[in-house]
PDB file of C-alpha atoms and ligand atoms in Angstrom:
ATOM      1  CA  MET A   1     -20.793 -19.588 -32.532  1.00 39.00           C
ATOM      2  CA  ALA A   2     -21.767 -15.801 -31.804  1.00 40.00           C
ATOM      3  CA  SER A   3     -19.388 -13.754 -31.204  1.00 42.00           C
ATOM      4  CA  SER A   4     -20.316 -12.867 -27.619  1.00 42.00           C
ATOM      5  CA  GLU A   5     -19.840 -16.528 -26.750  1.00 43.00           C
ATOM      6  CA  ASN A   6     -16.511 -16.438 -27.926  1.00 44.00           C
ATOM      7  CA  SER A   7     -15.275 -13.412 -25.561  1.00 43.00           C
ATOM      8  CA  THR A   8     -14.109 -14.024 -21.977  1.00 47.00           C
ATOM      9  CA  THR A   9     -16.803 -11.821 -20.742  1.00 47.00           C
ATOM     10  CA  PRO A  10     -19.928 -12.202 -23.021  1.00 47.00           C
ATOM     11  CA  ASP A  11     -22.498  -9.476 -22.310  1.00 50.00           C
ATOM     12  CA  SER A  12     -24.813 -12.086 -20.603  1.00 51.00           C
ATOM     13  CA  SER A  13     -22.689 -12.542 -17.851  1.00 57.00           C
ATOM     14  CA  TYR A  14     -23.631  -8.757 -16.243  1.00 64.00           C
ATOM     15  CA  VAL A  15     -27.227  -9.523 -17.057  1.00 71.00           C
ATOM     16  CA  ILE A  16     -29.036 -10.555 -13.834  1.00 73.00           C
ATOM     17  CA  LEU A  17     -32.182 -12.508 -14.267  1.00 80.00           C
ATOM     18  CA  ASN A  18     -35.562 -10.736 -13.450  1.00 80.00           C
ATOM     19  CA  GLU A  19     -36.349 -13.908 -11.357  1.00 81.00           C
ATOM     20  CA  LEU A  20     -32.790 -13.310  -8.999  1.00 81.00           C
ATOM     21  CA  LYS A  21     -33.349  -9.685  -8.813  1.00 77.00           C
ATOM     22  CA  GLY A  22     -33.734  -8.331  -5.318  1.00 77.00           C
ATOM     23  CA  LEU A  23     -33.086 -11.902  -3.572  1.00 76.00           C
ATOM     24  CA  THR A  24     -30.038 -12.005  -1.294  1.00 72.00           C
ATOM     25  CA  LEU A  25     -27.267 -14.548  -1.896  1.00 72.00           C
ATOM     26  CA  ASP A  26     -29.079 -17.188   0.362  1.00 71.00           C
ATOM     27  CA  GLU A  27     -32.356 -17.084  -0.996  1.00 76.00           C
ATOM     28  CA  VAL A  28     -30.561 -17.599  -4.315  1.00 80.00           C
ATOM     29  CA  TYR A  29     -28.556 -20.374  -2.971  1.00 77.00           C
ATOM     30  CA  GLU A  30     -32.093 -21.683  -1.433  1.00 77.00           C
ATOM     31  CA  LYS A  31     -33.714 -21.421  -4.857  1.00 83.00           C
ATOM     32  CA  ALA A  32     -30.786 -23.352  -6.857  1.00 83.00           C
ATOM     33  CA  SER A  33     -30.724 -25.938  -4.117  1.00 81.00           C
ATOM     34  CA  ALA A  34     -34.576 -26.506  -4.771  1.00 84.00           C
ATOM     35  CA  LEU A  35     -33.782 -26.669  -8.595  1.00 86.00           C
ATOM     36  CA  TYR A  36     -31.228 -29.151  -7.869  1.00 82.00           C
ATOM     37  CA  ASN A  37     -33.014 -31.452  -5.386  1.00 83.00           C
ATOM     38  CA  GLU A  38     -35.853 -31.378  -8.352  1.00 88.00           C
ATOM     39  CA  GLY A  39     -33.410 -32.431 -10.616  1.00 89.00           C
ATOM     40  CA  ARG A  40     -33.537 -29.510 -13.027  1.00 88.00           C
ATOM     41  CA  ILE A  41     -29.901 -28.412 -12.550  1.00 86.00           C
ATOM     42  CA  SER A  42     -26.827 -30.819 -13.129  1.00 88.00           C
ATOM     43  CA  ASP A  43     -24.122 -31.825 -10.667  1.00 83.00           C
ATOM     44  CA  ASP A  44     -21.606 -29.820 -12.392  1.00 87.00           C
ATOM     45  CA  ASP A  45     -24.026 -26.733 -12.548  1.00 86.00           C
ATOM     46  CA  MET A  46     -24.644 -27.138  -8.765  1.00 81.00           C
ATOM     47  CA  GLN A  47     -20.687 -27.247  -7.868  1.00 80.00           C
ATOM     48  CA  ALA A  48     -20.085 -24.480 -10.352  1.00 84.00           C
ATOM     49  CA  PHE A  49     -22.959 -22.445  -8.284  1.00 80.00           C
ATOM     50  CA  GLY A  50     -21.156 -23.590  -4.947  1.00 76.00           C
ATOM     51  CA  ASN A  51     -18.116 -21.957  -6.156  1.00 77.00           C
ATOM     52  CA  ALA A  52     -19.450 -18.663  -7.216  1.00 81.00           C
ATOM     53  CA  VAL A  53     -20.898 -18.645  -4.149  1.00 75.00           C
ATOM     54  CA  VAL A  54     -17.150 -19.027  -2.564  1.00 71.00           C
ATOM     55  CA  THR A  55     -15.705 -16.522  -4.577  1.00 75.00           C
ATOM     56  CA  LEU A  56     -18.141 -14.052  -3.831  1.00 75.00           C
ATOM     57  CA  ASN A  57     -17.921 -14.658  -0.253  1.00 66.00           C
ATOM     58  CA  LYS A  58     -14.193 -14.590  -0.344  1.00 66.00           C
ATOM     59  CA  VAL A  59     -13.881 -11.258  -2.574  1.00 71.00           C
ATOM     60  CA  PHE A  60     -16.253  -9.849  -0.175  1.00 68.00           C
ATOM     61  CA  SER A  61     -15.046 -10.568   3.198  1.00 63.00           C
ATOM     62  CA  LYS A  62     -11.496  -9.623   1.897  1.00 63.00           C
ATOM     63  CA  GLN A  63     -12.956  -6.206   1.568  1.00 59.00           C
ATOM     64  CA  GLU A  64     -14.583  -6.460   5.119  1.00 57.00           C
ATOM     65  CA  GLN A  65     -11.229  -7.276   6.750  1.00 57.00           C
ATOM     66  CA  HIS A  66      -9.472  -4.388   5.193  1.00 58.00           C
ATOM     67  CA  HIS A  67     -10.034  -1.604   6.992  1.00 80.00           C
ATOM     68  CA  ALA A  68      -6.431  -0.395   7.012  1.00 89.00           C
ATOM     69  CA  PHE A  69      -6.119   3.356   7.295  1.00 93.00           C
ATOM     70  CA  VAL A  70      -3.143   5.713   7.716  1.00 96.00           C
ATOM     71  CA  ARG A  71      -2.908   8.048  10.669  1.00 97.00           C
ATOM     72  CA  GLN A  72      -0.131   9.879  12.792  1.00 97.00           C
ATOM     73  CA  ALA A  73       2.564   7.586  14.715  1.00 97.00           C
ATOM     74  CA  THR A  74       2.326   7.909  18.878  1.00 97.00           C
ATOM     75  CA  LEU A  75       4.787   6.922  21.158  1.00 98.00           C
ATOM     76  CA  GLU A  76       2.407   3.702  21.519  1.00 97.00           C
ATOM     77  CA  ASP A  77       3.174   2.473  18.010  1.00 98.00           C
ATOM     78  CA  VAL A  78       7.263   3.095  18.376  1.00 98.00           C
ATOM     79  CA  ASP A  79       7.816  -1.066  19.100  1.00 98.00           C
ATOM     80  CA  ALA A  80       5.983  -1.710  15.790  1.00 98.00           C
ATOM     81  CA  VAL A  81       7.285   0.931  14.033  1.00 98.00           C
ATOM     82  CA  MET A  82      11.072  -0.283  15.201  1.00 98.00           C
ATOM     83  CA  ASP A  83       9.732  -3.811  14.235  1.00 97.00           C
ATOM     84  CA  MET A  84       8.834  -2.631  10.671  1.00 97.00           C
ATOM     85  CA  VAL A  85      11.777  -0.839  10.330  1.00 97.00           C
ATOM     86  CA  SER A  86      14.029  -3.047  11.283  1.00 96.00           C
ATOM     87  CA  PHE A  87      12.312  -6.268   9.067  1.00 95.00           C
ATOM     88  CA  TRP A  88      13.048  -4.398   5.703  1.00 95.00           C
ATOM     89  CA  ALA A  89      16.689  -2.848   7.115  1.00 93.00           C
ATOM     90  CA  GLN A  90      17.173  -7.194   6.936  1.00 93.00           C
ATOM     91  CA  HIS A  91      16.229  -7.315   3.619  1.00 91.00           C
ATOM     92  CA  GLY A  92      18.277  -4.620   2.524  1.00 88.00           C
ATOM     93  CA  GLN A  93      15.420  -2.306   1.736  1.00 90.00           C
ATOM     94  CA  ASN A  94      15.869   0.216   4.004  1.00 90.00           C
ATOM     95  CA  LEU A  95      18.263   1.896   6.542  1.00 90.00           C
ATOM     96  CA  PRO A  96      17.978   0.587  10.277  1.00 93.00           C
ATOM     97  CA  ARG A  97      16.958   3.379  12.723  1.00 95.00           C
ATOM     98  CA  LYS A  98      17.614   3.221  16.286  1.00 96.00           C
ATOM     99  CA  ARG A  99      15.246   3.105  18.685  1.00 97.00           C
ATOM    100  CA  ASN A 100      15.783   6.319  20.560  1.00 97.00           C
ATOM    101  CA  GLU A 101      16.003   8.014  17.158  1.00 96.00           C
ATOM    102  CA  ILE A 102      12.599   6.812  15.886  1.00 98.00           C
ATOM    103  CA  ILE A 103      11.152   7.800  19.673  1.00 98.00           C
ATOM    104  CA  ARG A 104      12.955  11.665  18.911  1.00 97.00           C
ATOM    105  CA  GLY A 105      11.444  11.893  15.622  1.00 97.00           C
ATOM    106  CA  ILE A 106       7.797  10.205  16.482  1.00 97.00           C
ATOM    107  CA  GLN A 107       5.956  13.131  15.416  1.00 97.00           C
ATOM    108  CA  THR A 108       7.759  12.810  11.749  1.00 98.00           C
ATOM    109  CA  PHE A 109       6.133   9.037  11.340  1.00 98.00           C
ATOM    110  CA  ALA A 110       2.999   7.629  10.097  1.00 98.00           C
ATOM    111  CA  VAL A 111       1.287   4.738  10.397  1.00 98.00           C
ATOM    112  CA  SER A 112      -0.852   2.250   8.655  1.00 97.00           C
ATOM    113  CA  VAL A 113      -3.234   0.157  10.840  1.00 96.00           C
ATOM    114  CA  LEU A 114      -5.133  -2.873  10.684  1.00 92.00           C
ATOM    115  CA  ASP A 115      -7.472  -4.189  13.108  1.00 87.00           C
ATOM    116  CA  ASP A 116      -5.184  -2.262  15.845  1.00 90.00           C
ATOM    117  CA  LYS A 117      -2.378  -3.523  14.283  1.00 94.00           C
ATOM    118  CA  VAL A 118       0.386  -1.049  12.544  1.00 96.00           C
ATOM    119  CA  VAL A 119       0.736  -2.480   9.425  1.00 96.00           C
ATOM    120  CA  GLY A 120       3.085   0.261   7.801  1.00 97.00           C
ATOM    121  CA  CYS A 121       4.580   3.329   8.372  1.00 98.00           C
ATOM    122  CA  ALA A 122       6.927   6.052   7.214  1.00 98.00           C
ATOM    123  CA  CYS A 123       8.106   9.286   8.175  1.00 98.00           C
ATOM    124  CA  LEU A 124       9.045  12.691   7.003  1.00 98.00           C
ATOM    125  CA  TYR A 125      12.243  13.851   7.140  1.00 95.00           C
ATOM    126  CA  VAL A 126      12.865  17.705   6.825  1.00 95.00           C
ATOM    127  CA  TYR A 127      16.439  18.673   6.157  1.00 92.00           C
ATOM    128  CA  ASP A 128      17.465  22.220   6.773  1.00 88.00           C
ATOM    129  CA  SER A 129      17.376  23.320   3.063  1.00 89.00           C
ATOM    130  CA  GLY A 130      13.718  22.718   3.781  1.00 90.00           C
ATOM    131  CA  LEU A 131      13.632  19.638   0.927  1.00 93.00           C
ATOM    132  CA  ALA A 132      12.188  16.455   2.600  1.00 96.00           C
ATOM    133  CA  GLU A 133      12.855  13.072   2.339  1.00 95.00           C
ATOM    134  CA  ILE A 134      10.058   9.963   3.102  1.00 97.00           C
ATOM    135  CA  ARG A 135      12.046   7.535   4.839  1.00 95.00           C
ATOM    136  CA  SER A 136      11.495   4.150   6.540  1.00 97.00           C
ATOM    137  CA  LEU A 137       8.716   3.292   4.236  1.00 98.00           C
ATOM    138  CA  GLY A 138       7.697  -0.406   4.658  1.00 97.00           C
ATOM    139  CA  VAL A 139       4.460  -2.432   4.318  1.00 96.00           C
ATOM    140  CA  SER A 140       3.579  -5.606   6.372  1.00 95.00           C
ATOM    141  CA  PRO A 141       3.981  -8.462   3.907  1.00 92.00           C
ATOM    142  CA  VAL A 142       0.885  -9.837   4.426  1.00 88.00           C
ATOM    143  CA  ILE A 143      -1.069  -6.579   2.960  1.00 90.00           C
ATOM    144  CA  GLN A 144       1.093  -5.354   0.351  1.00 91.00           C
ATOM    145  CA  ARG A 145      -0.485  -4.639  -3.021  1.00 93.00           C
ATOM    146  CA  GLN A 146      -3.251  -3.523  -1.280  1.00 92.00           C
ATOM    147  CA  GLY A 147      -2.690   0.468  -1.776  1.00 94.00           C
ATOM    148  CA  GLN A 148      -1.492   1.110   2.021  1.00 95.00           C
ATOM    149  CA  GLY A 149       2.177   2.113   0.792  1.00 97.00           C
ATOM    150  CA  ARG A 150       0.181   4.725  -1.627  1.00 97.00           C
ATOM    151  CA  ALA A 151      -2.140   5.814   1.397  1.00 97.00           C
ATOM    152  CA  ILE A 152       1.021   6.281   3.765  1.00 98.00           C
ATOM    153  CA  VAL A 153       3.022   8.091   1.138  1.00 98.00           C
ATOM    154  CA  ASP A 154       0.163  10.063   0.236  1.00 97.00           C
ATOM    155  CA  PHE A 155      -0.438  10.981   3.905  1.00 97.00           C
ATOM    156  CA  LEU A 156       2.816  12.130   4.111  1.00 97.00           C
ATOM    157  CA  LEU A 157       2.718  14.722   0.643  1.00 97.00           C
ATOM    158  CA  LYS A 158      -0.197  15.899   2.408  1.00 96.00           C
ATOM    159  CA  ARG A 159       1.870  16.865   5.736  1.00 96.00           C
ATOM    160  CA  ALA A 160       4.250  18.403   3.275  1.00 96.00           C
ATOM    161  CA  GLU A 161       2.032  20.408   1.540  1.00 95.00           C
ATOM    162  CA  ARG A 162       0.556  21.417   4.561  1.00 93.00           C
ATOM    163  CA  MET A 163       4.082  22.489   5.866  1.00 94.00           C
ATOM    164  CA  ALA A 164       4.672  24.367   2.312  1.00 94.00           C
ATOM    165  CA  ILE A 165       7.283  21.929   1.515  1.00 96.00           C
ATOM    166  CA  LYS A 166       8.165  22.069  -2.060  1.00 94.00           C
ATOM    167  CA  ARG A 167       9.575  19.063  -3.177  1.00 95.00           C
ATOM    168  CA  VAL A 168       9.894  15.534  -1.465  1.00 96.00           C
ATOM    169  CA  PHE A 169      12.364  12.527  -2.226  1.00 95.00           C
ATOM    170  CA  VAL A 170      13.258   9.078  -1.898  1.00 95.00           C
ATOM    171  CA  LEU A 171      15.996   7.086  -2.134  1.00 92.00           C
ATOM    172  CA  THR A 172      14.774   3.487  -3.212  1.00 93.00           C
ATOM    173  CA  ARG A 173      15.178   0.310  -4.306  1.00 90.00           C
ATOM    174  CA  SER A 174      11.390  -0.087  -5.058  1.00 92.00           C
ATOM    175  CA  PRO A 175      11.483   2.150  -7.854  1.00 94.00           C
ATOM    176  CA  GLN A 176       8.418   1.020 -10.015  1.00 96.00           C
ATOM    177  CA  PHE A 177       6.309   1.735  -6.608  1.00 97.00           C
ATOM    178  CA  PHE A 178       7.505   5.549  -6.455  1.00 98.00           C
ATOM    179  CA  SER A 179       6.587   5.863 -10.324  1.00 97.00           C
ATOM    180  CA  ARG A 180       3.418   4.497  -9.729  1.00 97.00           C
ATOM    181  CA  VAL A 181       2.406   7.031  -6.916  1.00 97.00           C
ATOM    182  CA  GLY A 182       3.686   9.972  -8.827  1.00 96.00           C
ATOM    183  CA  PHE A 183       7.595  10.912  -7.944  1.00 98.00           C
ATOM    184  CA  THR A 184      10.119  11.437 -10.939  1.00 97.00           C
ATOM    185  CA  ARG A 185      13.516   9.904 -11.356  1.00 97.00           C
ATOM    186  CA  THR A 186      16.415  12.063 -10.938  1.00 94.00           C
ATOM    187  CA  LEU A 187      19.936  11.993 -10.056  1.00 91.00           C
ATOM    188  CA  ARG A 188      21.196  11.395  -6.499  1.00 86.00           C
ATOM    189  CA  GLU A 189      23.975  13.938  -6.867  1.00 84.00           C
ATOM    190  CA  LYS A 190      21.221  16.314  -7.101  1.00 86.00           C
ATOM    191  CA  LEU A 191      20.207  15.545  -3.478  1.00 86.00           C
ATOM    192  CA  PRO A 192      23.474  16.960  -1.422  1.00 76.00           C
ATOM    193  CA  GLU A 193      21.188  17.116   1.239  1.00 72.00           C
ATOM    194  CA  LYS A 194      20.746  13.156   2.249  1.00 68.00           C
ATOM    195  CA  ILE A 195      24.688  12.548   0.691  1.00 65.00           C
ATOM    196  CA  LEU A 196      25.689  14.610   3.610  1.00 61.00           C
ATOM    197  CA  LYS A 197      23.628  12.850   6.167  1.00 68.00           C
ATOM    198  CA  ASP A 198      23.111   9.143   5.764  1.00 69.00           C
ATOM    199  CA  CYS A 199      25.639   8.382   2.453  1.00 70.00           C
ATOM    200  CA  GLU A 200      28.524   9.551   4.093  1.00 69.00           C
ATOM    201  CA  ASN A 201      28.880   6.660   6.885  1.00 65.00           C
ATOM    202  CA  CYS A 202      26.659   4.174   4.333  1.00 70.00           C
ATOM    203  CA  PRO A 203      28.851   1.382   3.325  1.00 66.00           C
ATOM    204  CA  LYS A 204      27.522   0.934  -0.068  1.00 71.00           C
ATOM    205  CA  ARG A 205      28.470   5.153  -0.466  1.00 71.00           C
ATOM    206  CA  ASP A 206      30.691   4.304  -3.772  1.00 74.00           C
ATOM    207  CA  CYS A 207      28.484   1.233  -4.958  1.00 74.00           C
ATOM    208  CA  CYS A 208      24.905   2.218  -4.101  1.00 77.00           C
ATOM    209  CA  ASP A 209      22.296   0.877  -5.737  1.00 81.00           C
ATOM    210  CA  GLU A 210      19.169   2.889  -4.589  1.00 87.00           C
ATOM    211  CA  ILE A 211      17.700   5.222  -6.796  1.00 92.00           C
ATOM    212  CA  ALA A 212      16.814   9.045  -6.294  1.00 94.00           C
ATOM    213  CA  TYR A 213      13.259   9.901  -6.708  1.00 96.00           C
ATOM    214  CA  ILE A 214      11.482  13.646  -6.416  1.00 96.00           C
ATOM    215  CA  HIS A 215       8.057  14.813  -6.090  1.00 97.00           C
ATOM    216  CA  ASP A 216       7.152  18.333  -6.857  1.00 96.00           C
ATOM    217  CA  ILE A 217       4.397  19.749  -4.168  1.00 93.00           C
ATOM    218  CA  PRO A 218       2.107  22.082  -5.790  1.00 86.00           C
ATOM    219  CA  SER A 219       1.905  25.606  -4.016  1.00 77.00           C
ATOM    220  CA  ARG A 220      -1.593  25.576  -1.959  1.00 65.00           C
ATOM    221  CA  MET A 221      -4.610  27.287  -2.785  1.00 51.00           C
ATOM    222  CA  VAL A 222      -5.621  28.778  -0.147  1.00 45.00           C
TER     223      VAL A 222
HETATM  224  C1  COA B 301       7.582  -0.476  -1.588  1.00 58.05           C
HETATM  225  C2  COA B 301       6.440  -0.491  -1.131  1.00 58.05           C
HETATM  226  C3  COA B 301       6.191   0.111   0.615  1.00 58.05           C
HETATM  227  C4  COA B 301       4.979  -0.647  -1.736  1.00 58.05           C
HETATM  228  O1  COA B 301       3.903  -1.021  -0.597  1.00 58.05           O
HETATM  229  P1  COA B 301       2.512  -1.876  -1.247  1.00 58.05           P
HETATM  230  O2  COA B 301       1.369  -1.340  -0.538  1.00 58.05           O
HETATM  231  O3  COA B 301       2.872  -3.113  -1.491  1.00 58.05           O
HETATM  232  O4  COA B 301       1.860  -0.552  -2.724  1.00 58.05           O
HETATM  233  P2  COA B 301       0.811  -0.307  -2.935  1.00 58.05           P
HETATM  234  O5  COA B 301      -0.249  -0.966  -2.964  1.00 58.05           O
HETATM  235  O6  COA B 301       0.202   0.833  -2.364  1.00 58.05           O
HETATM  236  O7  COA B 301       1.279  -0.020  -4.596  1.00 58.05           O
HETATM  237  C5  COA B 301       0.721   1.533  -5.208  1.00 58.05           C
HETATM  238  C6  COA B 301       0.781   1.209  -6.340  1.00 58.05           C
HETATM  239  O8  COA B 301       2.384   0.972  -7.038  1.00 58.05           O
HETATM  240  C7  COA B 301       2.179  -0.404  -7.779  1.00 58.05           C
HETATM  241  N1  COA B 301       3.447  -1.004  -6.969  1.00 58.05           N
HETATM  242  C8  COA B 301       3.824  -1.545  -5.742  1.00 58.05           C
HETATM  243  N2  COA B 301       5.026  -2.024  -5.683  1.00 58.05           N
HETATM  244  C9  COA B 301       5.323  -2.636  -6.655  1.00 58.05           C
HETATM  245  C10 COA B 301       6.857  -2.964  -7.316  1.00 58.05           C
HETATM  246  N3  COA B 301       7.636  -4.030  -6.533  1.00 58.05           N
HETATM  247  N4  COA B 301       6.224  -2.961  -8.729  1.00 58.05           N
HETATM  248  C11 COA B 301       5.660  -2.926  -9.447  1.00 58.05           C
HETATM  249  N5  COA B 301       4.840  -1.896  -8.972  1.00 58.05           N
HETATM  250  C12 COA B 301       4.262  -2.223  -7.267  1.00 58.05           C
HETATM  251  C13 COA B 301       0.919  -1.006  -7.272  1.00 58.05           C
HETATM  252  O9  COA B 301       0.718  -1.898  -8.340  1.00 58.05           O
HETATM  253  C14 COA B 301       0.163   0.387  -7.354  1.00 58.05           C
HETATM  254  O10 COA B 301       0.070   0.706  -8.443  1.00 58.05           O
HETATM  255  P3  COA B 301      -1.479   0.764  -9.223  1.00 58.05           P
HETATM  256  O11 COA B 301      -1.983   1.722  -7.604  1.00 58.05           O
HETATM  257  O12 COA B 301      -1.108   1.269 -10.325  1.00 58.05           O
HETATM  258  O13 COA B 301      -2.484  -0.128  -9.007  1.00 58.05           O
HETATM  259  C15 COA B 301       6.096  -2.313  -0.899  1.00 58.05           C
HETATM  260  O14 COA B 301       6.286  -3.592  -1.351  1.00 58.05           O
HETATM  261  C16 COA B 301       7.323  -2.648   0.987  1.00 58.05           C
HETATM  262  O15 COA B 301       7.194  -2.469   2.229  1.00 58.05           O
HETATM  263  N6  COA B 301       8.728  -2.560  -0.018  1.00 58.05           N
HETATM  264  C17 COA B 301       9.607  -2.912   1.103  1.00 58.05           C
HETATM  265  C18 COA B 301       9.884  -1.486   1.748  1.00 58.05           C
HETATM  266  C19 COA B 301      11.019  -0.870   0.572  1.00 58.05           C
HETATM  267  O16 COA B 301      11.390  -0.987  -0.423  1.00 58.05           O
HETATM  268  N7  COA B 301      10.485   0.266   1.045  1.00 58.05           N
HETATM  269  C20 COA B 301      10.736   1.531   0.208  1.00 58.05           C
HETATM  270  C21 COA B 301      12.238   2.085   0.741  1.00 58.05           C
HETATM  271  S1  COA B 301      12.636   3.564  -0.074  1.00 58.05           S
END
């Protein structure tokens, strides 16, 4: 057997036959059906062909559906942000926030929106020292691992850069995610602002399982 036949992705799988070039998927399907009706391709091959079309449709419709984007939150998003924060707080991933706290800090929030629905949120909280924290980050379970967490973090990091903030930190139980989006691990003790603000009233203050991550923001070129 030739080595290319042993490979899981043989070169030939990327070659489009000349006679298929420029045809729409419908036209290719019609061509295959015609061959099948003439008895020139087998039941199995026709089945495989149908499956391939279904797969292509699924992949493309996934792209079509997910036009999520990140924007500044408004007061109209308060209920959705509240629901998202409460949901992840109940799962122990975020601190709960009061509704009036979200309203007062609405300008600090960004939301990720899909089909007019909020599917993610986070805020950038600035401490007196000028250090900032990404808080209340959460993405809906139905759209996880599709880049929205990263998109929200990038949006807030750009906002921090515009505000000439030099460092952004998080305390998290999702360390792999923050490593992937460019944060580096640090010691919680190096973040006195956080410890003074939220930690002192936290029931887990003596057995904290959150990991601190920081991100240094390069100075703006202009
Ligand atoms: C953490 C969270 C916001 C990530 O959002 P997401 O939309 O699923 O993440 P993304 O798709 O943007 O992932 C960005 C990268 O991180 C990686 N990643 C995300 N979650 C990960 C995990 N749990 N373990 C390992 N890697 C992970 C992705 O694979 C991706 O890597 P890549 O770009 O190199 O392929 C989301 O899982 C969430 O809402 N979790 C619950 C709430 C929470 O933990 N909030 C953080 C509190 S500080």
